[in-house]
CSV table of C-alpha atoms and ligand atoms in Angstrom, one decimal:
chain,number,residue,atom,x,y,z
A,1,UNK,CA,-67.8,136.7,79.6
A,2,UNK,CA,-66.9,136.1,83.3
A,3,UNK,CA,-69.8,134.1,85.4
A,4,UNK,CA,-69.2,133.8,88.9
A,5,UNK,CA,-71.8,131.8,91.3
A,6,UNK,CA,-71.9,131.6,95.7
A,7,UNK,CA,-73.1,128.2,97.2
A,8,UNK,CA,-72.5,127.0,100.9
A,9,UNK,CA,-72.1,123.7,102.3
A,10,UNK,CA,-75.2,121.6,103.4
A,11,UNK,CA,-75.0,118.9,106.4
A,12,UNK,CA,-77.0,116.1,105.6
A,13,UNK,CA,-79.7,114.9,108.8
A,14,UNK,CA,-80.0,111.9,107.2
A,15,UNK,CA,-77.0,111.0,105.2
A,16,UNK,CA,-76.5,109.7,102.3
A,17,UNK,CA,-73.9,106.7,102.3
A,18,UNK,CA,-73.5,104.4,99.2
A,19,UNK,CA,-74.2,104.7,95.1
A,20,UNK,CA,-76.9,102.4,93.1
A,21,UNK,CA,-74.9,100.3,90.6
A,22,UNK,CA,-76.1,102.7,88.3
A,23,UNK,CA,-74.9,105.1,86.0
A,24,UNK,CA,-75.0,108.8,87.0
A,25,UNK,CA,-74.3,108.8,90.8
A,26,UNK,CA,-77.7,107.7,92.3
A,27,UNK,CA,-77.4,107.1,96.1
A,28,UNK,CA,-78.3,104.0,98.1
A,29,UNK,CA,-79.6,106.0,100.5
A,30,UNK,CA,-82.6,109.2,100.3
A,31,UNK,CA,-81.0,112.3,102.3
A,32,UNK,CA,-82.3,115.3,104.2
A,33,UNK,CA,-80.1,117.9,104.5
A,34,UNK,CA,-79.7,121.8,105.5
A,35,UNK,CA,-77.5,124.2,103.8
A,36,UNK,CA,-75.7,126.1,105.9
A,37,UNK,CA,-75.2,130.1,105.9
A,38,UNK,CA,-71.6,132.2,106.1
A,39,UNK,CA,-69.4,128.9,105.0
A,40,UNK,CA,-69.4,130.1,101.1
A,41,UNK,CA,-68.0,128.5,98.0
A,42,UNK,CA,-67.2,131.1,94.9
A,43,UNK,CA,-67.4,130.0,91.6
A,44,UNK,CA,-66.3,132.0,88.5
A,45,UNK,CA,-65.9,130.1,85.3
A,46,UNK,CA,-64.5,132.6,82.3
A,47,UNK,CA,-63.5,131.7,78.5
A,48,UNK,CA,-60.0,130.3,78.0
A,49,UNK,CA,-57.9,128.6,75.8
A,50,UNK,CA,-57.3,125.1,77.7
A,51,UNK,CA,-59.3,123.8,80.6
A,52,UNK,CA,-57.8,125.5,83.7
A,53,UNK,CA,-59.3,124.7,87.5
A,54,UNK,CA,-57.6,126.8,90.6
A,55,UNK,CA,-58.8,125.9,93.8
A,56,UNK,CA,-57.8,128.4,96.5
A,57,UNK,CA,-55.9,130.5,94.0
A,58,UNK,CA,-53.7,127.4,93.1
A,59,UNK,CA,-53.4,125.6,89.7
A,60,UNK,CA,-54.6,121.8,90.0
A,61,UNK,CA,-55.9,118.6,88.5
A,62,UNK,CA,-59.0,118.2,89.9
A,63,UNK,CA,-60.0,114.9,88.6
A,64,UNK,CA,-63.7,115.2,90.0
A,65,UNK,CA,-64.1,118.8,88.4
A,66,UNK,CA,-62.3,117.1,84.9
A,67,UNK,CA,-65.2,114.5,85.5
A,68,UNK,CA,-67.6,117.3,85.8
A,69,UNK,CA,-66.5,118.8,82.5
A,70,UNK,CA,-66.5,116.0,80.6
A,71,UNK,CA,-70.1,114.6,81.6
A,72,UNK,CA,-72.0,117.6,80.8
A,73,UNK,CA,-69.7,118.0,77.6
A,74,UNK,CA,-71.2,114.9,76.8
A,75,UNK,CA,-74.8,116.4,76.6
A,76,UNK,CA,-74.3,120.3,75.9
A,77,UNK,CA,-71.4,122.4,73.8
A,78,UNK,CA,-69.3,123.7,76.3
A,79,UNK,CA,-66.2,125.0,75.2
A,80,UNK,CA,-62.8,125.7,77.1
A,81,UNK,CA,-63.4,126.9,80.8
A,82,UNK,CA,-61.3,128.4,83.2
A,83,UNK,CA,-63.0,127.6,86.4
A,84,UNK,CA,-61.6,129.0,90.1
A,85,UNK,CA,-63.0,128.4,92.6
A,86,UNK,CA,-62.7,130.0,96.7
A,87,UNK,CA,-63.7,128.6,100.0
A,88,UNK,CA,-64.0,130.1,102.9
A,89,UNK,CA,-63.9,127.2,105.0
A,90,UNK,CA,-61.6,124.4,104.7
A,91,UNK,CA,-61.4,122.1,101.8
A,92,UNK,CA,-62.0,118.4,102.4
A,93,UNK,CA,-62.0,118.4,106.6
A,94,UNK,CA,-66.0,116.7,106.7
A,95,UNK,CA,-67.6,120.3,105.7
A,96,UNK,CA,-68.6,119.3,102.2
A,97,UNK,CA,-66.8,121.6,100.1
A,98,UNK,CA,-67.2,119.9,97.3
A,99,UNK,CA,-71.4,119.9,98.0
A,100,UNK,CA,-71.4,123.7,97.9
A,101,UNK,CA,-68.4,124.1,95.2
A,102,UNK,CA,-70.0,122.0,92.3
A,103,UNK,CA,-73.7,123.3,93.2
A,104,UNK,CA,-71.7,126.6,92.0
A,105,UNK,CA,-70.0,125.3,89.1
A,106,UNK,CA,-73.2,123.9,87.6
A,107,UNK,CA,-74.8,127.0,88.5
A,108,UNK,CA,-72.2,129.2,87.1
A,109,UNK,CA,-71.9,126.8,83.8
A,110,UNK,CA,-75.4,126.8,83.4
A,111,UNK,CA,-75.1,130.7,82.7
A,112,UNK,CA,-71.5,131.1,81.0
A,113,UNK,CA,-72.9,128.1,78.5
A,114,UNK,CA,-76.5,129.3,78.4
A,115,UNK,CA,-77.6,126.2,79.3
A,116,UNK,CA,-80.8,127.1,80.5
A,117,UNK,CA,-81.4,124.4,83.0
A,118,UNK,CA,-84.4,124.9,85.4
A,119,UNK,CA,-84.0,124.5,89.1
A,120,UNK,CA,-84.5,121.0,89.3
A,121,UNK,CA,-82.6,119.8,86.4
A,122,UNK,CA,-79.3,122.0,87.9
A,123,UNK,CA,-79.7,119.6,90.7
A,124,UNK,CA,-79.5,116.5,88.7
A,125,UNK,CA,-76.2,117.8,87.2
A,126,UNK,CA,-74.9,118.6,90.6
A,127,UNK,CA,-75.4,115.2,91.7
A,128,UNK,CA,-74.0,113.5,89.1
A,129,UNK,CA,-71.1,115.2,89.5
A,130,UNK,CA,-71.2,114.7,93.8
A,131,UNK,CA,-74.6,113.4,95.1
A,132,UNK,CA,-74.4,116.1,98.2
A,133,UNK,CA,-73.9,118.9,95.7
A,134,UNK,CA,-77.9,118.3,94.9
A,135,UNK,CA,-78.9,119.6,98.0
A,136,UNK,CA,-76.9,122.8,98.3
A,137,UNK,CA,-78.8,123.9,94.8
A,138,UNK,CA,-81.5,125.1,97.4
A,139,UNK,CA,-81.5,126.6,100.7
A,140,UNK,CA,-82.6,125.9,103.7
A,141,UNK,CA,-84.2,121.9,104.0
A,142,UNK,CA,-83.6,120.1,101.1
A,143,UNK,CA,-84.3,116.7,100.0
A,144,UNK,CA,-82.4,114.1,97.0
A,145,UNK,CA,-84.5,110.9,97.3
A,146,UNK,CA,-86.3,108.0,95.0
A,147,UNK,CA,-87.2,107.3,92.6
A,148,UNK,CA,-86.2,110.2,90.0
A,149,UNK,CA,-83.4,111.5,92.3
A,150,UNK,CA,-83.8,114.5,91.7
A,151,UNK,CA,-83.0,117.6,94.9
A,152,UNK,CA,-86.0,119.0,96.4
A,153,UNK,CA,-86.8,122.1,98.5
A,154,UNK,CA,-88.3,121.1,101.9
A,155,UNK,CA,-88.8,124.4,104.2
A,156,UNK,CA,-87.2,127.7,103.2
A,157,UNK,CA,-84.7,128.7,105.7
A,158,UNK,CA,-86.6,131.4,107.3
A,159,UNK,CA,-89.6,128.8,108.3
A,160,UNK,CA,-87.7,127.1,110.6
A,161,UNK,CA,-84.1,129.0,111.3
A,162,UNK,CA,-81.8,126.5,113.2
A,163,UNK,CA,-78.2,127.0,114.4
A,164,UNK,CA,-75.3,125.0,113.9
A,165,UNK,CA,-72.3,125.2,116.1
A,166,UNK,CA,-69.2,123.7,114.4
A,167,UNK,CA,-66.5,122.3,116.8
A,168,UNK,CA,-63.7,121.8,114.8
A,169,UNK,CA,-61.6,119.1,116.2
A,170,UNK,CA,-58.9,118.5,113.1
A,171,UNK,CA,-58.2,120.8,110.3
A,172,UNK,CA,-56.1,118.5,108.2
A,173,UNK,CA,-57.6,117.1,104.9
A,174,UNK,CA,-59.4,113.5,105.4
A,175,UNK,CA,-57.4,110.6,104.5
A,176,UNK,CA,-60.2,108.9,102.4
A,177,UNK,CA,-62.5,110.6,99.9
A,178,UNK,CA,-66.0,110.1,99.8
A,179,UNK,CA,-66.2,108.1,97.1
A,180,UNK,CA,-63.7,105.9,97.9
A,181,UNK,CA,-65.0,105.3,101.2
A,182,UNK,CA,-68.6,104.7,99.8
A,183,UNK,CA,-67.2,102.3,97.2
A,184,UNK,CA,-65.1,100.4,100.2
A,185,UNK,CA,-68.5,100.2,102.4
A,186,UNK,CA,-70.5,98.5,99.7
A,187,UNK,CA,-68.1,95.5,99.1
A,188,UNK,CA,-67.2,94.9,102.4
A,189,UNK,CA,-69.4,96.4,105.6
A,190,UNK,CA,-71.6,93.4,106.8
A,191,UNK,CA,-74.4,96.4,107.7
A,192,UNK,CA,-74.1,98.0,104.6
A,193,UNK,CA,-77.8,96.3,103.0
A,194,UNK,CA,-79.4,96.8,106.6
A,195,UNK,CA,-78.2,100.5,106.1
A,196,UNK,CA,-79.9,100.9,102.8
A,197,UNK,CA,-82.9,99.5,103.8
A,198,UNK,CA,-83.4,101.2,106.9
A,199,UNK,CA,-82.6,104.5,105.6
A,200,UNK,CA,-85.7,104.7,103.0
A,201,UNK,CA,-87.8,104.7,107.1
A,202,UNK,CA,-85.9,107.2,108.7
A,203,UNK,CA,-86.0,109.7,105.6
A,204,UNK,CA,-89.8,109.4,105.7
A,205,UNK,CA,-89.8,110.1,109.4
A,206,UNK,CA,-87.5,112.8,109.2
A,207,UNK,CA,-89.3,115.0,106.7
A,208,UNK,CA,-93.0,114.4,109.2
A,209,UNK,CA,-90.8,116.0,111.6
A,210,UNK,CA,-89.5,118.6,109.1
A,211,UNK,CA,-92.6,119.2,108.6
A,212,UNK,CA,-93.4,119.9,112.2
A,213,UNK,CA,-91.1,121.1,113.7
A,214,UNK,CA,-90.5,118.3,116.1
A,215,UNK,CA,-86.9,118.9,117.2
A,216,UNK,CA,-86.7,116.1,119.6
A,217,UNK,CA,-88.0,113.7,117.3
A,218,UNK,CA,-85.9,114.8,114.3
A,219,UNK,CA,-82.6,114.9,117.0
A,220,UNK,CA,-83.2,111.2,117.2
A,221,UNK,CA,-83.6,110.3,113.7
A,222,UNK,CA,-80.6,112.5,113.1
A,223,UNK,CA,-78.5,110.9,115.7
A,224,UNK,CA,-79.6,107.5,115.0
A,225,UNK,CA,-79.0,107.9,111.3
A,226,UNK,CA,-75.7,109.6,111.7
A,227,UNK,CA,-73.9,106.2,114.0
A,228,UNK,CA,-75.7,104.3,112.0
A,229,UNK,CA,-73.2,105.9,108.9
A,230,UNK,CA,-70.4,105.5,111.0
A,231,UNK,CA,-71.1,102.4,112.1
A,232,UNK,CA,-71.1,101.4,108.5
A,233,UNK,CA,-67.9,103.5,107.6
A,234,UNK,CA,-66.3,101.7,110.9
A,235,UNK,CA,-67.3,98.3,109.6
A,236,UNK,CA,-65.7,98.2,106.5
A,237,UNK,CA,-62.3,97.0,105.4
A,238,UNK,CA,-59.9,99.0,105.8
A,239,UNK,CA,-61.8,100.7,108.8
A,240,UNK,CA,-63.2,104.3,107.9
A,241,UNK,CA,-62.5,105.7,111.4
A,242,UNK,CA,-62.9,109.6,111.4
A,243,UNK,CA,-63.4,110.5,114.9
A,244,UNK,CA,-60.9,112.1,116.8
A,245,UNK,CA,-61.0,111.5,120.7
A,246,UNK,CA,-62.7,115.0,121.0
A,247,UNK,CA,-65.5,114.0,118.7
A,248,UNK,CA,-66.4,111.4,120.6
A,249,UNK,CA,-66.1,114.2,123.9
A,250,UNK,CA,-68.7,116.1,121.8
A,251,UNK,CA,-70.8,113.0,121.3
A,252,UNK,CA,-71.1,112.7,124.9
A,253,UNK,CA,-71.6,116.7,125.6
A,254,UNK,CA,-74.3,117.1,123.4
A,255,UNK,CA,-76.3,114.1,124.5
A,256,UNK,CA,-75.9,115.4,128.1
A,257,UNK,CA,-77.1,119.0,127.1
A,258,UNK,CA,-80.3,117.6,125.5
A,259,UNK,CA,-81.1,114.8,128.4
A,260,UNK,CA,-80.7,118.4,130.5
A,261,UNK,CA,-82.9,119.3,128.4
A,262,UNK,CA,-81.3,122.0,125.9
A,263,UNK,CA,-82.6,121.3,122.2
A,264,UNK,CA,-79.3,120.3,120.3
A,265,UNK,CA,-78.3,117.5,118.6
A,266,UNK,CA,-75.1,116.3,116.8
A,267,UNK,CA,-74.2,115.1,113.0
A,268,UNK,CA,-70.6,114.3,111.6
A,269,UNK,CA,-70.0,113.6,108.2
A,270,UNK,CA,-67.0,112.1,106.6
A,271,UNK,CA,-64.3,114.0,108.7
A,272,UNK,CA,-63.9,114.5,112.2
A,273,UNK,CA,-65.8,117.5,113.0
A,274,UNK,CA,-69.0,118.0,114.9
A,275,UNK,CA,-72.0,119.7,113.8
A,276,UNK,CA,-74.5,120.5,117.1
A,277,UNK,CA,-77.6,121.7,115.7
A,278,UNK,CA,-79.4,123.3,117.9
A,279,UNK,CA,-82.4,126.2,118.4
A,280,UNK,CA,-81.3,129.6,118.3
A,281,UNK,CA,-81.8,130.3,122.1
A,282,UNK,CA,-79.4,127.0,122.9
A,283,UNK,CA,-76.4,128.9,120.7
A,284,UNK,CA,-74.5,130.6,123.6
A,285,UNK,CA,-75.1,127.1,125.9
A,286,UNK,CA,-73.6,125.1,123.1
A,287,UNK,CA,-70.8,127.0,122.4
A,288,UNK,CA,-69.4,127.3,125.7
A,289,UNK,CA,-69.4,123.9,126.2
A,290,UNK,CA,-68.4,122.7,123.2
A,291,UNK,CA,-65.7,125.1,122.9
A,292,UNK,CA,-64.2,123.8,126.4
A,293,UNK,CA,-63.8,120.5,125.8
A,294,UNK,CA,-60.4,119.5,125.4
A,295,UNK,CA,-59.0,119.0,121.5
A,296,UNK,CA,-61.6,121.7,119.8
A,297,UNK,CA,-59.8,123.8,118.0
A,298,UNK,CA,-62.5,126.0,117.8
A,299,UNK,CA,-66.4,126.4,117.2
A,300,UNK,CA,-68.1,128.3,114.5
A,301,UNK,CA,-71.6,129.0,114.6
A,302,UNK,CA,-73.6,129.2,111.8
A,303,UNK,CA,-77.5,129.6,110.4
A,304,UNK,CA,-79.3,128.2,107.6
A,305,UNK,CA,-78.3,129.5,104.5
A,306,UNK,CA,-79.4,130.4,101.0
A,307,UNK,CA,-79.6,128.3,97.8
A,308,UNK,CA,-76.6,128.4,95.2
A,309,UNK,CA,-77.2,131.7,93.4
A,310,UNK,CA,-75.4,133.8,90.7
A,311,UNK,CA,-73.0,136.6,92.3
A,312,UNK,CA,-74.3,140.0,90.9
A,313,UNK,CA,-71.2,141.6,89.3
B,401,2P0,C1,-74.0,113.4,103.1
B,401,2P0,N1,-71.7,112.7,102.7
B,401,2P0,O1,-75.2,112.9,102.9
B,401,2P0,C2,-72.9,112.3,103.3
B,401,2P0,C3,-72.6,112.1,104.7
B,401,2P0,C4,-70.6,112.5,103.6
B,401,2P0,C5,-71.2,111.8,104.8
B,401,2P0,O2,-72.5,113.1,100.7
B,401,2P0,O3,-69.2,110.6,95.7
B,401,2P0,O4,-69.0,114.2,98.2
B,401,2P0,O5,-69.3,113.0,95.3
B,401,2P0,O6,-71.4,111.7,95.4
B,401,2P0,O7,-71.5,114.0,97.9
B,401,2P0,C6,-70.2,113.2,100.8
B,401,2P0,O8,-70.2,112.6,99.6
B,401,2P0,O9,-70.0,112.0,97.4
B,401,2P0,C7,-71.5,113.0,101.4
B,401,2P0,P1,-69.9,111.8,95.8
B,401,2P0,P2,-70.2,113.3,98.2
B,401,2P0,O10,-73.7,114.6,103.1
C-alpha cells in the first residue's frame, strides 16, 4: 500500500521560541499561527524493506525524520517505511518546511499504519516530532498552547482570508537549525525568561483579535512578538543573526505602508525572508513595493491554506 498526504507551511504570529525541559517537545512559548495555501509539502510513505527517506527525490539521513520513526515506533507497530517526501518551496530558508512536511508524514503514517489517530492526537505526534508541525495539521488559524499542548483550530481559512506576500531575500539553507538555535537561546540569551513570560500575554491578546478581526491590533502583537524572537535569537551566544540588509529594508517598508495607512504587517521566522501579511485589497500595494527594494529576489504571494489532508489517488 502506497499512502501519500499534502500539508503547507504555517507562519506563526506569535512564535514559538524555546522547549520546556520536558520530554516530548513542549514549547516555552503558546503560538498562533496561519497555514499558508500554494507552498505544498507531499508525503508518500510505501512498504519497504529498510527505512528509506528521499527528500526532493534524493536519498538522505534525515536524523529528525529517523527521530520521528523511532518515537512513534516506540508506541505503535510500524514496520519498514519508505518515506519521500516533495516541496515545492525551498527547504530550510525560514518557510517551515519541516512544519508542513512532518504534519504530512504523521498524517500519511497514521493511514499506511492504521493508526487511527483523531485530529487532535495527529497533532501531538507532529509536535513531538517539530513543535511547528502541530499547527499545519489544520488550516487556516491555528493554535499549540498550555497546558495539554495539544494544536487547535482557531478560524477556518475562509472566515477571515488574509494574504501573505513573501519577499524572498536569500535562498540558501540557514546556517543554524531550529533546534539548535532554541537550545543556544535558553542557556545563554539574558531575555530569554522575560520572552517566556511575556509570550503567555501576547497569545491571549492575539487570539481576542483573531477573534475580531482587529488587524491593527493583531499587526502589533505580531510585530512586537516577532523582534521580540529576534531579539532573543540576537542575544544569544553565538549571535542568531538571520536578517539580510534587505530584511531589514522590508522592515522599514512595511511599517511605512501601514503608518500610510495600508493594512499589512511583517513576520520572519528563523531565515531571512519576509512574510507581509496583509488584507486582500493591499496585495498589488505590497508587492510592488516590496518587490522593488533592492536584494529581493523575488515575492510570492500567497492565501490561507488548507489543513494537512490525504492526497486522493
Ligand atoms: C514558529 N519557528 O513558531 C517558530 C518561529 C521558527 C521561528 O517553530 O525543534 O522547526 O522542530 O520543534 O518547529 C521552527 O521550529 O522546531 C519554529 P522543532 P521547529 O514557527
Amino acid at each position: 500500500m502506497t499512502v501519500t498526504a499534502v500539508a503547507h507551511p504555517n507562519i506563526a504570529l506569535i512564535k514559538y521560541w524555546g522547549k520546556q525541559p520536558l520530554p516530548g517537545n513542549v514549547p516555552a512559548t503558546p503560538s498562533v499561527s496561519i497555514t499558508l495555501d500554494s507552498l505544498t509539502s507531499t508525503t508518500t510513505v510505501s512498504a519497504s524493506d529498510t527505512d528509506q527517506i528521499f527528500l526532493n527525490g534524493e536519498a538522505t539521513q534525515d536524523a529528525k525524520i529517523t527521530a520521528c520513526l523511532e518515537m512513534m515506533r516506540a508506541e505503535f507497530r510500524i514496520s519498514s517505511v519508505k518515506i519521500e517526501s516533495e516541496n515545492n518551496f525551498p527547504t530550510a530558508a525560514g518557510l517551515a518546511s519541516s512544519a508542513s512536511g512532518f504534519a504530512a508524514l504523521i498524517t500519511a503514517l497514521n493511514t499506511f499504519s492504521d493508526l487511527d489517530l483523531s485530529i487532535q492526537r495527529r497533532t501531538v505526534y507532529a509536535r513531538k516530532a517539530s513543535g511547528s508541525a502541530a499547527r499545519s495539521i489544520y488550516g487556516g488559524f491555528a493554535s499549540l498552547g498550555g497546558p495539554d499542548w495539544i494544536g487547535r483550530p482557531v478560524l477556518e481559512r475562509s472566515e477571515w482570508p488574509l494574504k501573505v506576500v513573501i519577499a524572498i531575500t536569500d535562498e540558501n539553507r540557514k546556517s543554524v537549525s531550529s533546534s539548535l538555535g532554541m537550545k543556544t537561546s535558553e542557556e545563554t540569551s539574558p531575555y530569554f525568561d522575560a520572552w517566556v513570560s511575556s509570550t503567555a500575554e501576547d497569545y491571549a491578546a492575539a487570539l481576542e483579535a483573531i477573534e475580531a478581526r482587529d488587524f491593527e491590533r493583531l499587526a502589533i502583537l505580531s510585530e512586537a512578538s516577532c523582534l521580540k524572537m529576534h531579539g532573543v535569537m540576537q542575544s544569544s551566544l553565538p549571535a542568531m543573526i538571520y536578517w539580510r540588509p534587505a530584511t531589514l529594508s522590508c522592515i522599514h517598508a512595511v511599517r511605512d505602508l501601514r503608518r500610510d495607512g495600508t493594512p499589512v504587517f511583517f513576520t520572519i521566522d528563523a531565515g531571512p525572508q519576509v512574510k507581509a501579511v496583509c488584507l486582500p485589497e493591499s496585495v498589488e500595494k505590497v508587492e510592488a513595493v516590496l518587490g522593488n527594494i533592492p536584494g529581493v529576489i523575488a515575492t510570492h504571494t500567497v492565501g490561507l491554506g488548507e489543513g494537512a489532508r490525504l492526497l486522493e489517488s
